[in-house]
Amino acid sequence: MQLSKHELEQRLGHVYDTLIVGGGAGGLSAGIYLQRFRLSSLIVDKGKARSFWMQELQNYLGLPPGTRGRELLQHGKQHYLSLNGDLLNGYVEEVVDEGETFAVRVKVGRQDSIYPVLRAKYLIAASGIIDYLPHLDEMQNVYEYAGYNLHVCMVCDGYEMTDKQCGFFAGSEASIEEMIFNLSWFTPYITIFTHGLFPVSTKLCQILQEYGYRLIETPIKQFLGQNHQMTGVELVDGSVIPLETGLISMGARYHHHYLNGLNLERKGGYLVTDRLARTSHPRIFAIGDLKVGLNQVAVAVGDGAVSATQIWKELRHPRKWIENLSAAV
Amino acid sequence: MQLSKHELEQRLGHVYDTLIVGGGAGGLSAGIYLQRFRLSSLIVDKGKARSFWMQELQNYLGLPPGTRGRELLQHGKQHYLSLNGDLLNGYVEEVVDEGETFAVRVKVGRQDSIYPVLRAKYLIAASGIIDYLPHLDEMQNVYEYAGYNLHVCMVCDGYEMTDKQCGFFAGSEASIEEMIFNLSWFTPYITIFTHGLFPVSTKLCQILQEYGYRLIETPIKQFLGQNHQMTGVELVDGSVIPLETGLISMGARYHHHYLNGLNLERKGGYLVTDRLARTSHPRIFAIGDLKVGLNQVAVAVGDGAVSATQIWKELRHPRKWIENLSAAV
């Protein structure tokens, strides 16, 4: 059930089989599997999983193209709660390994916060990535269009940009270099905006010229458009660049600081996992965007199934009919 | 599009970027991703993917619990066709590696069959597992109940059997040994049926006795029930065993004989793959039930995304605006 502060108190003495950090696509899939394996689970969700921002999910088998990410999450939560899983709105601050169990300190409530400690035998880290738009903070109207025709994921939405006049809102010189091999496969009609925040090397300028891409270093004043459809940008010098679509190079921060005390093996910001999604700690799994691999809803959902099934294999044991005979008849 | 024999002729000179063998959950997910990556794909589907038989899919995030497997497949095919993917009803007989391409011979049509050869740069083997009920063939009425409350997948449906009077229809002594650690976690009220087809060792009999499970070696005459709900079995001696649910130990045959000439690395019947779902051949991927791992819809769908994305990364190249300028304006 969705835990209120009152119900939370009753859970303080309980040891869950698994605590899942994050109620996005991966965490919900793991929770559904765990509950169906007759294991007790708690999902601690801070809200706003990455897929919450997906205005249109186009590539997940079984859902009609264009389904909103938040709709997937809502259905998933209902599904999980219908299986008697526990769900707590909160923010995991720290995980301590107590040997047989983990003690997980959670911040609950933005005001008058409380800091309950919950316990579980296994941990699934499904807290993913937090995106941010570091250089465009002053242009709040970016949120009018982000996730609509101003895309944030190349793999997900490259197709939607096919052969359109596209603005690429770069975060760094490296993001431009990468973009040449990614975005241009979908559309060659690319205008790159640096917002004047970093210099572009002479060598890269030559390459851009060779490919015929435009480079605009003048800062942007605002995005133009209506009804969530971006139609171009206005620069601070007053000029207007018409666009049909855009791609923002988002900054990303892995959300796993609560595991810092556990010295898990990492590769870059990612957690290293084996094919069962297990980290270097035998009772901690990492799924979805936190682990090395492709950041996609479909992959996170599969990871959830794999990690939950492995935990079941480690916790299950045979039950005897004869012990239960009185209950059976 | 769904290819008729006429359209098929027009495709004979075409080299697809990827040919996908199998239109189940994994193959359709791969096809949706490939088409959205602007790559040309052909799915060759013999019909009746394993999930076609799932009467109720309970554990796939985003679909209401109880969705029929065939509904998922229908929606997936529509999704794929809406992205202009090609789909051919046929049976892949042989794959020959021609160096740059594969030549794939397909049998089309059960009567007056034709045997076109189609070509592709990459191959995704998504042809999964064919289940069979070897010992129960004479009891055709098993199909009235299989996939309803007579379950065929422990991981999927163990939950549905919780604490119910359950018949386990064993295929071998090994399947009984495995069942003790699997099924009994969900319900201890187990009656094992061997159908008299194989002996059970004294040692195993003792274990079963210890756990209190019943063993019935008398052959089964028929399943009892109505409206797809099995209520028990009638034995050949006329006695009736009431049951609330059941689990059949299915035989499974990996469907990848068409790859026999290619000497791919195997482990048991599985194809060995790396984390990108690539086999030991650099241009052949294997996804879903064919590869080592968990046989679940969620996993196959994730595999489809991963393999298609990798193929895109290998085939994509930058496009120049200047070459396209005349088309752009």
XYZ file of C-alpha atoms in Angstrom:
658
model
C 0.000 0.000 0.000
C 0.933 3.628 -0.310
C 2.419 4.275 3.138
C 1.300 7.273 5.164
C 3.400 8.424 8.121
C 1.131 6.389 10.391
C 1.567 3.128 8.441
C 5.238 3.839 8.118
C 5.627 3.553 11.885
C 4.197 0.035 11.763
C 6.828 -0.933 9.178
C 9.814 0.130 11.276
C 10.193 -3.284 12.909
C 9.698 -5.152 9.626
C 12.521 -6.553 7.490
C 11.533 -6.403 3.832
C 12.891 -9.021 1.483
C 13.866 -6.208 -0.891
C 13.909 -2.445 -0.792
C 13.840 -0.765 -4.193
C 15.208 2.739 -4.523
C 13.253 4.448 -7.288
C 9.746 4.013 -8.675
C 10.527 4.442 -12.358
C 10.029 1.807 -15.039
C 12.808 -0.459 -13.722
C 11.839 -0.226 -10.053
C 8.167 -0.840 -10.756
C 8.921 -3.855 -12.954
C 11.137 -5.311 -10.211
C 8.437 -4.630 -7.609
C 5.742 -6.362 -9.673
C 7.960 -9.431 -10.098
C 8.958 -9.523 -6.411
C 5.372 -9.327 -5.203
C 4.398 -12.071 -7.617
C 7.259 -14.153 -6.207
C 5.578 -13.780 -2.797
C 8.436 -11.648 -1.484
C 7.823 -8.471 0.482
C 9.051 -5.291 -1.150
C 9.101 -1.580 -0.543
C 9.629 0.977 -3.291
C 10.930 4.328 -2.057
C 10.163 6.883 -4.719
C 11.150 10.531 -4.716
C 8.737 11.184 -7.596
C 9.517 12.344 -11.099
C 11.331 9.389 -12.587
C 13.039 10.237 -15.845
C 10.196 8.718 -17.854
C 7.804 11.064 -16.028
C 9.111 13.730 -18.401
C 8.533 11.683 -21.544
C 5.610 13.377 -23.177
C 5.388 10.675 -25.791
C 6.796 7.184 -25.455
C 7.079 5.794 -28.976
C 9.131 2.623 -28.770
C 7.881 0.415 -25.946
C 6.232 -2.771 -27.174
C 2.603 -3.060 -26.192
C 1.869 0.592 -25.500
C 0.240 2.661 -28.231
C 2.830 5.028 -29.764
C 2.546 8.414 -28.077
C 1.631 7.116 -24.617
C 2.779 9.585 -21.966
C 5.567 8.408 -19.692
C 3.630 9.448 -16.596
C 0.746 7.251 -17.732
C 3.055 4.231 -17.862
C 4.271 5.050 -14.350
C 0.752 5.524 -12.990
C -0.420 2.189 -14.403
C 2.714 0.514 -13.091
C 2.132 1.864 -9.584
C -1.468 0.665 -9.607
C -0.288 -2.739 -10.812
C 2.333 -2.917 -8.039
C -0.088 -1.756 -5.319
C -2.700 -4.300 -6.498
C -0.117 -6.963 -5.599
C 0.157 -5.531 -2.060
C 3.559 -3.962 -2.550
C 4.501 -1.091 -0.223
C 5.253 2.311 -1.705
C 6.721 5.249 0.190
C 7.193 8.775 -1.117
C 10.605 9.706 0.176
C 14.237 10.304 -0.579
C 16.825 7.676 0.302
C 19.705 9.395 2.104
C 21.967 6.570 3.207
C 22.311 2.801 3.102
C 24.283 0.964 5.789
C 25.186 -2.716 5.416
C 24.392 -4.464 8.698
C 25.481 -7.908 7.486
C 22.178 -9.754 7.072
C 20.198 -6.623 6.355
C 20.548 -3.107 5.038
C 19.462 -0.139 7.146
C 18.079 2.503 4.807
C 17.549 6.025 6.076
C 14.803 7.850 4.215
C 13.807 11.496 4.312
C 10.008 11.721 4.270
C 8.200 15.001 3.788
C 9.664 18.222 2.469
C 8.470 20.157 5.497
C 8.582 18.780 9.030
C 10.626 15.958 7.551
C 11.065 12.701 9.423
C 13.956 10.309 8.900
C 12.776 6.729 9.399
C 15.212 3.828 9.018
C 13.806 0.872 7.078
C 15.369 -2.555 6.733
C 15.645 -5.107 3.933
C 17.648 -8.193 3.031
C 18.286 -7.079 -0.560
C 18.553 -3.731 -2.252
C 17.710 -2.841 -5.837
C 19.133 0.521 -6.888
C 16.782 1.821 -9.563
C 17.187 5.523 -8.951
C 18.480 6.297 -12.422
C 19.669 9.581 -13.752
C 18.649 13.118 -12.939
C 18.764 15.315 -16.035
C 19.514 18.973 -15.921
C 19.839 21.818 -18.365
C 22.833 23.599 -16.888
C 23.352 26.334 -19.441
C 19.753 27.156 -20.185
C 18.525 27.717 -16.671
C 17.650 31.307 -17.280
C 15.389 30.350 -20.185
C 12.547 28.825 -18.224
C 10.373 28.593 -21.280
C 12.469 25.615 -22.468
C 10.144 23.497 -20.305
C 7.247 24.459 -22.526
C 8.788 22.428 -25.324
C 11.184 19.908 -23.762
C 9.883 16.382 -24.360
C 7.567 17.548 -27.167
C 9.289 18.573 -30.408
C 12.315 19.766 -28.440
C 13.719 16.307 -27.782
C 16.041 15.138 -25.032
C 16.845 11.558 -26.149
C 18.411 10.730 -29.489
C 17.786 6.991 -29.378
C 14.134 7.505 -28.435
C 13.254 10.377 -30.724
C 15.773 10.630 -33.564
C 13.047 9.271 -35.827
C 10.739 12.183 -35.004
C 13.394 14.586 -36.302
C 13.855 12.876 -39.685
C 14.885 15.400 -42.334
C 13.603 18.335 -40.291
C 15.266 21.699 -39.691
C 16.789 20.904 -36.346
C 18.436 22.980 -33.627
C 21.078 21.204 -31.592
C 21.531 22.842 -28.195
C 25.035 21.811 -27.252
C 26.395 21.418 -23.761
C 30.051 21.121 -24.699
C 32.408 20.686 -27.642
C 32.333 16.924 -27.018
C 28.543 16.867 -27.379
C 28.914 18.493 -30.817
C 31.473 15.926 -31.943
C 29.203 13.097 -30.850
C 26.174 14.681 -32.458
C 27.785 14.593 -35.903
C 27.560 10.794 -35.833
C 24.156 10.602 -34.180
C 21.771 13.361 -35.035
C 22.946 13.829 -38.601
C 21.888 10.251 -39.397
C 18.317 11.417 -38.814
C 18.556 14.889 -40.316
C 21.406 16.769 -42.009
C 19.693 20.153 -41.583
C 21.405 21.036 -38.343
C 21.968 24.364 -36.641
C 24.178 24.186 -33.570
C 23.689 26.606 -30.681
C 26.444 27.036 -28.089
C 24.700 29.869 -26.233
C 28.183 31.452 -26.161
C 29.152 29.352 -23.164
C 32.158 27.503 -24.529
C 34.557 28.069 -27.417
C 34.542 25.803 -30.481
C 37.950 24.818 -31.790
C 39.095 25.809 -35.253
C 39.344 22.146 -36.195
C 35.743 21.405 -35.217
C 34.563 24.553 -37.001
C 36.189 23.242 -40.164
C 34.448 19.901 -39.800
C 31.096 21.589 -39.262
C 31.697 23.671 -42.346
C 32.563 20.582 -44.320
C 29.266 18.963 -43.331
C 27.390 22.191 -43.950
C 26.037 22.554 -40.409
C 25.450 26.061 -39.090
C 27.071 27.208 -35.860
C 25.470 29.979 -33.800
C 27.383 31.195 -30.764
C 25.207 34.198 -29.960
C 23.273 33.530 -26.747
C 19.625 32.578 -26.989
C 16.984 34.894 -25.533
C 14.052 32.493 -25.651
C 12.410 29.638 -27.465
C 9.525 30.524 -29.771
C 6.376 28.517 -30.356
C 2.981 27.650 -28.942
C 1.037 24.651 -27.665
C 4.290 22.893 -26.783
C 5.466 23.072 -30.400
C 8.756 24.919 -30.684
C 9.062 26.874 -33.945
C 12.461 28.489 -33.478
C 14.623 30.582 -31.191
C 15.127 34.277 -30.695
C 18.729 35.347 -30.031
C 19.763 38.146 -27.705
C 20.594 40.297 -30.745
C 16.928 40.087 -31.775
C 17.401 37.780 -34.746
C 15.095 34.778 -35.124
C 16.154 31.304 -36.305
C 13.189 29.222 -37.485
C 13.333 25.516 -36.561
C 11.040 22.537 -36.949
C 12.501 20.479 -34.142
C 15.380 20.430 -31.683
C 17.589 18.280 -29.523
C 18.981 19.361 -26.167
C 22.247 17.956 -24.910
C 21.181 17.305 -21.339
C 23.546 17.075 -18.451
C 23.065 13.897 -16.430
C 23.848 13.077 -12.835
C 23.720 9.467 -11.644
C 21.574 9.281 -8.568
C 23.350 6.810 -6.311
C 25.123 8.940 -3.694
C 23.248 6.979 -0.974
C 25.477 4.003 -1.856
C 28.698 5.948 -1.346
C 29.618 4.206 1.902
C 29.490 0.761 0.291
C 32.427 1.038 -2.125
C 30.653 -0.555 -5.080
C 32.632 -1.026 -8.279
C 31.977 1.782 -10.751
C 32.910 2.606 -14.314
C 32.659 6.316 -14.924
C 29.493 7.255 -13.113
C 27.845 3.887 -13.789
C 27.581 0.994 -11.378
C 29.210 -2.143 -12.771
C 26.847 -5.134 -12.807
C 26.938 -8.722 -14.018
C 24.344 -10.205 -16.371
C 21.949 -10.704 -13.477
C 22.197 -6.945 -12.737
C 24.123 -7.639 -9.546
C 26.713 -5.079 -8.394
C 30.001 -5.988 -6.720
C 27.970 -6.412 -3.494
C 26.152 -9.777 -3.494
C 22.901 -8.347 -2.112
C 22.760 -5.130 -4.118
C 21.442 -5.019 -7.676
C 21.490 -1.996 -9.962
C 19.060 -1.718 -12.851
C 18.065 0.684 -15.612
C 20.039 3.844 -16.245
C 22.340 3.364 -13.227
C 24.159 0.429 -14.775
C 26.401 0.236 -17.853
C 24.240 -0.181 -20.936
C 21.441 1.364 -22.935
C 19.209 3.874 -21.133
C 15.787 2.825 -22.344
C 12.483 1.984 -20.667
C 12.436 -1.442 -22.339
C 15.857 -2.313 -20.915
C 15.008 -1.119 -17.396
C 11.822 -3.211 -17.395
C 13.793 -6.308 -18.421
C 16.427 -5.586 -15.758
C 13.675 -5.425 -13.145
C 12.487 -8.907 -14.123
C 16.009 -10.349 -14.082
C 17.071 -8.897 -10.710
C 13.817 -9.826 -8.967
C 13.969 -13.383 -10.299
C 17.526 -13.798 -9.039
C 16.578 -12.537 -5.569
C 13.688 -15.021 -5.526
C 16.051 -17.847 -6.427
C 18.213 -16.931 -3.438
C 15.400 -16.531 -0.905
C 12.981 -19.297 -1.853
C 12.861 -22.618 -0.016
C 10.648 -25.705 -0.210
C 7.473 -25.788 1.858
C 6.097 -29.049 3.241
C 2.492 -30.067 2.802
C 2.493 -32.008 6.054
C 3.321 -28.890 8.073
C 0.407 -27.142 6.470
C -2.115 -29.975 6.532
C -4.356 -28.421 9.161
C -4.514 -25.195 7.182
C -5.121 -27.027 3.938
C -8.319 -28.835 4.763
C 3.974 -3.764 -44.958
C 2.602 -7.252 -44.708
C 4.133 -8.852 -47.807
C 1.967 -10.798 -50.202
C 3.603 -13.105 -52.738
C 3.408 -10.307 -55.292
C 5.192 -7.766 -53.094
C 7.655 -10.401 -52.056
C 8.912 -10.628 -55.653
C 9.731 -6.919 -55.596
C 11.853 -7.449 -52.468
C 14.061 -10.148 -53.959
C 16.628 -7.666 -55.269
C 16.625 -5.648 -52.048
C 19.229 -5.968 -49.295
C 17.601 -5.283 -45.924
C 19.683 -3.759 -43.180
C 18.365 -6.460 -40.846
C 16.290 -9.589 -41.187
C 14.577 -10.701 -37.977
C 13.609 -14.334 -37.610
C 10.513 -14.459 -35.414
C 7.677 -12.013 -34.766
C 7.312 -12.571 -31.020
C 7.853 -9.944 -28.349
C 11.623 -9.754 -28.911
C 11.481 -9.628 -32.709
C 8.742 -6.995 -32.752
C 10.608 -4.814 -30.242
C 13.770 -5.056 -32.380
C 11.765 -4.249 -35.507
C 10.165 -1.165 -33.933
C 13.584 0.112 -32.869
C 15.195 -0.602 -36.252
C 12.482 1.188 -38.178
C 12.759 4.160 -35.838
C 16.504 4.140 -36.503
C 15.656 4.576 -40.202
C 16.997 1.118 -41.026
C 15.111 -1.272 -43.283
C 13.944 -4.465 -41.637
C 12.020 -7.589 -42.472
C 10.418 -9.802 -39.852
C 9.815 -13.372 -41.007
C 7.198 -14.863 -38.721
C 5.915 -18.408 -38.771
C 3.028 -17.374 -36.464
C 2.278 -18.578 -32.966
C 5.095 -17.064 -30.945
C 5.296 -18.518 -27.464
C 3.470 -15.522 -26.006
C 0.620 -16.205 -28.443
C -0.328 -18.987 -26.035
C -0.302 -16.773 -22.945
C -3.925 -16.398 -22.065
C -3.118 -13.871 -19.390
C 0.065 -11.839 -19.203
C 0.354 -10.634 -15.619
C 3.834 -9.204 -15.191
C 4.668 -6.876 -18.064
C 4.914 -3.246 -16.997
C 2.393 -1.001 -18.690
C -0.131 -3.633 -19.750
C -3.172 -4.238 -17.528
C -2.751 -7.560 -15.657
C -4.557 -10.267 -17.594
C -3.822 -8.900 -21.079
C -3.746 -11.752 -23.588
C -0.409 -12.541 -25.145
C -1.897 -12.472 -28.632
C -3.193 -8.958 -27.989
C 0.341 -7.789 -27.184
C 1.561 -9.390 -30.416
C -1.246 -7.862 -32.494
C -0.568 -4.377 -31.141
C 3.151 -4.862 -31.667
C 2.649 -5.882 -35.298
C 0.446 -2.849 -35.934
C 3.090 -0.655 -34.297
C 5.834 -2.169 -36.468
C 3.811 -1.928 -39.682
C 2.927 1.717 -38.899
C 6.684 2.399 -39.069
C 6.831 0.828 -42.562
C 8.543 -2.370 -41.491
C 8.138 -5.400 -43.762
C 6.498 -8.525 -42.381
C 6.402 -11.890 -44.110
C 4.500 -14.971 -42.980
C 6.945 -17.756 -43.572
C 9.361 -20.252 -42.145
C 13.100 -19.613 -42.295
C 14.809 -22.766 -43.564
C 18.437 -21.806 -44.013
C 20.828 -18.904 -43.592
C 23.995 -18.686 -45.684
C 26.719 -16.163 -44.902
C 27.761 -14.486 -48.141
C 30.325 -12.203 -46.509
C 28.664 -8.783 -46.689
C 25.153 -10.178 -46.575
C 23.171 -13.197 -45.469
C 21.059 -15.148 -47.941
C 17.978 -16.375 -46.111
C 15.797 -19.063 -47.682
C 12.194 -18.866 -46.546
C 9.353 -21.295 -47.084
C 6.188 -19.334 -47.837
C 2.778 -20.959 -47.936
C 1.861 -24.363 -46.583
C 0.432 -25.465 -49.890
C 2.033 -24.629 -53.233
C 4.968 -23.377 -51.188
C 7.539 -21.075 -52.726
C 11.095 -20.719 -51.454
C 12.283 -17.136 -51.959
C 15.797 -16.113 -50.903
C 15.963 -12.757 -49.108
C 19.072 -10.799 -48.219
C 20.155 -8.696 -45.258
C 23.335 -7.237 -43.766
C 22.466 -8.273 -40.212
C 20.423 -11.068 -38.720
C 18.507 -11.085 -35.441
C 17.511 -14.583 -34.357
C 14.356 -14.146 -32.292
C 12.704 -17.449 -33.057
C 12.587 -18.591 -29.444
C 11.393 -21.876 -28.120
C 8.752 -24.272 -29.364
C 6.937 -25.922 -26.470
C 5.492 -29.367 -26.680
C 3.613 -31.738 -24.412
C 5.315 -34.996 -25.311
C 3.654 -37.364 -22.881
C 0.163 -35.965 -22.964
C -0.379 -35.941 -26.685
C -3.266 -38.333 -26.535
C -5.120 -36.105 -24.112
C -6.117 -33.369 -26.495
C -8.345 -31.742 -23.933
C -5.227 -30.413 -22.160
C -5.454 -27.509 -24.628
C -8.771 -26.501 -23.097
C -6.952 -25.519 -19.924
C -3.295 -24.907 -20.770
C -2.474 -21.250 -20.233
C -5.552 -20.705 -18.057
C -5.429 -22.310 -14.590
C -3.284 -25.132 -15.962
C -0.076 -23.129 -16.091
C 3.020 -23.661 -18.210
C 5.454 -21.105 -16.729
C 6.487 -21.109 -13.079
C 8.137 -17.691 -13.084
C 5.129 -16.109 -14.791
C 2.329 -17.819 -12.933
C 3.591 -19.270 -9.650
C 1.745 -16.445 -7.911
C -1.581 -17.572 -9.378
C -1.115 -20.973 -7.722
C -0.477 -19.602 -4.211
C -1.641 -22.101 -1.572
C -3.895 -23.897 -4.043
C -4.363 -27.644 -4.490
C -1.993 -28.082 -7.406
C -1.302 -30.899 -9.850
C 2.248 -31.072 -11.182
C 2.379 -32.899 -14.497
C 5.943 -34.099 -14.621
C 7.978 -34.786 -17.736
C 10.873 -36.550 -16.052
C 12.380 -37.322 -12.662
C 14.581 -34.242 -13.039
C 11.528 -32.035 -13.460
C 10.183 -33.348 -10.137
C 13.444 -32.605 -8.344
C 13.467 -29.061 -9.692
C 9.812 -28.554 -8.846
C 10.424 -29.157 -5.155
C 12.423 -25.934 -4.999
C 10.159 -23.960 -7.314
C 6.525 -24.805 -7.144
C 6.437 -25.628 -3.447
C 7.479 -22.050 -2.660
C 4.102 -21.006 -4.056
C 1.994 -23.883 -2.753
C 2.833 -26.937 -0.638
C -0.363 -28.782 -1.634
C 1.188 -30.676 -4.514
C 0.110 -33.844 -6.255
C 2.611 -35.150 -8.788
C 1.444 -37.057 -11.866
C 3.927 -39.140 -13.860
C 1.322 -40.591 -16.218
C 3.199 -43.864 -15.678
C 5.786 -42.888 -18.267
C 8.965 -42.999 -16.203
C 9.955 -44.619 -12.927
C 10.597 -42.554 -9.782
C 13.621 -43.588 -7.736
C 13.233 -44.819 -4.166
C 15.315 -41.897 -2.967
C 13.062 -39.319 -4.616
C 9.964 -41.109 -3.318
C 11.349 -40.748 0.195
C 11.932 -37.032 -0.314
C 8.418 -36.569 -1.626
C 7.067 -38.436 1.381
C 9.109 -36.241 3.675
C 7.605 -33.124 2.132
C 4.138 -34.668 2.144
C 3.596 -34.423 -1.624
C 1.405 -37.054 -3.248
C 2.720 -39.120 -6.150
C 0.314 -40.622 -8.673
C 1.766 -42.906 -11.333
C -1.516 -44.182 -12.758
C -2.004 -42.744 -16.252
C -4.427 -39.878 -16.721
C -7.536 -40.389 -18.836
C -8.538 -36.757 -19.153
C -8.603 -33.349 -17.554
C -11.881 -32.294 -15.957
C -13.402 -28.815 -15.894
C -15.326 -26.281 -17.918
C -14.903 -22.788 -19.376
C -11.106 -23.249 -19.465
C -11.033 -23.818 -15.693
C -9.511 -27.196 -14.847
C -11.040 -28.745 -11.717
C -9.145 -32.037 -11.594
C -8.143 -35.138 -13.506
C -9.742 -38.491 -14.139
C -7.328 -41.446 -14.102
C -7.614 -44.492 -16.345
C -8.816 -46.509 -13.341
C -11.821 -44.192 -13.081
C -10.769 -42.375 -9.934
C -10.975 -38.583 -9.847
C -8.408 -36.267 -8.258
C -9.819 -32.789 -7.565
C -7.415 -29.901 -8.198
C -7.626 -26.120 -8.101
C -4.702 -25.439 -10.403
C -1.879 -27.200 -12.214
C 1.550 -26.821 -13.723
C 2.728 -28.721 -16.781
C 6.396 -29.505 -17.246
C 6.655 -28.600 -20.915
C 9.257 -29.937 -23.243
C 11.113 -27.190 -25.078
C 12.939 -27.177 -28.376
C 15.135 -24.224 -29.328
C 14.165 -23.046 -32.763
C 17.436 -22.161 -34.431
C 18.190 -25.077 -36.770
C 18.336 -22.603 -39.670
C 21.632 -21.370 -38.174
C 23.211 -24.828 -38.154
C 25.587 -24.107 -41.020
C 27.113 -21.114 -39.252
C 28.804 -22.844 -36.289
C 27.687 -20.351 -33.679
C 28.875 -20.880 -30.115
C 26.254 -22.648 -28.005
C 25.803 -23.622 -24.388
C 23.373 -26.481 -24.054
C 20.689 -25.560 -26.550
C 21.139 -21.827 -26.023
C 23.070 -19.473 -28.247
C 25.860 -17.733 -26.367
C 25.669 -13.927 -26.606
C 27.508 -10.963 -25.174
C 25.813 -8.108 -23.327
C 24.781 -6.535 -26.611
C 22.992 -9.795 -27.529
C 25.576 -10.544 -30.206
C 26.402 -14.175 -30.966
C 29.886 -15.408 -31.849
C 29.182 -14.126 -35.384
C 29.642 -10.332 -35.543
C 26.532 -9.749 -37.669
C 24.177 -12.191 -35.942
C 22.334 -11.293 -32.750
C 20.186 -13.665 -30.697
C 17.496 -12.315 -28.390
C 14.774 -13.539 -26.052
C 14.438 -17.220 -25.231
C 17.160 -18.318 -27.672
C 19.958 -16.836 -25.605
C 21.223 -17.759 -22.128
C 19.083 -15.999 -19.537
C 15.568 -15.545 -18.258
C 12.743 -16.458 -20.640
C 10.358 -13.583 -20.100
C 8.546 -11.126 -22.363
C 10.112 -8.170 -20.511
C 13.621 -9.494 -21.149
C 12.989 -10.217 -24.838
C 11.639 -6.692 -25.354
C 14.758 -5.207 -23.738
C 16.995 -7.464 -25.855
C 15.241 -6.202 -28.978
C 16.072 -2.614 -28.043
C 19.710 -3.429 -27.265
C 20.416 -5.438 -30.433
C 18.715 -2.946 -32.742
C 20.590 -0.029 -31.180
C 23.904 -1.797 -31.651
C 23.151 -2.506 -35.318
C 22.264 1.164 -35.795
C 25.569 2.203 -34.237
C 27.385 0.029 -36.760
C 25.436 1.127 -39.838
C 24.896 4.837 -39.238
C 27.067 7.498 -40.842
C 27.026 11.293 -40.906
C 24.965 13.029 -43.559
C 25.997 16.391 -44.998
C 23.589 19.277 -45.243
C 25.393 20.661 -48.276
C 24.759 17.500 -50.283
C 21.101 17.772 -49.477
C 20.679 21.518 -49.898
C 18.602 21.299 -53.050
C 16.233 18.864 -51.359
C 16.081 20.934 -48.186
C 14.733 24.163 -49.531
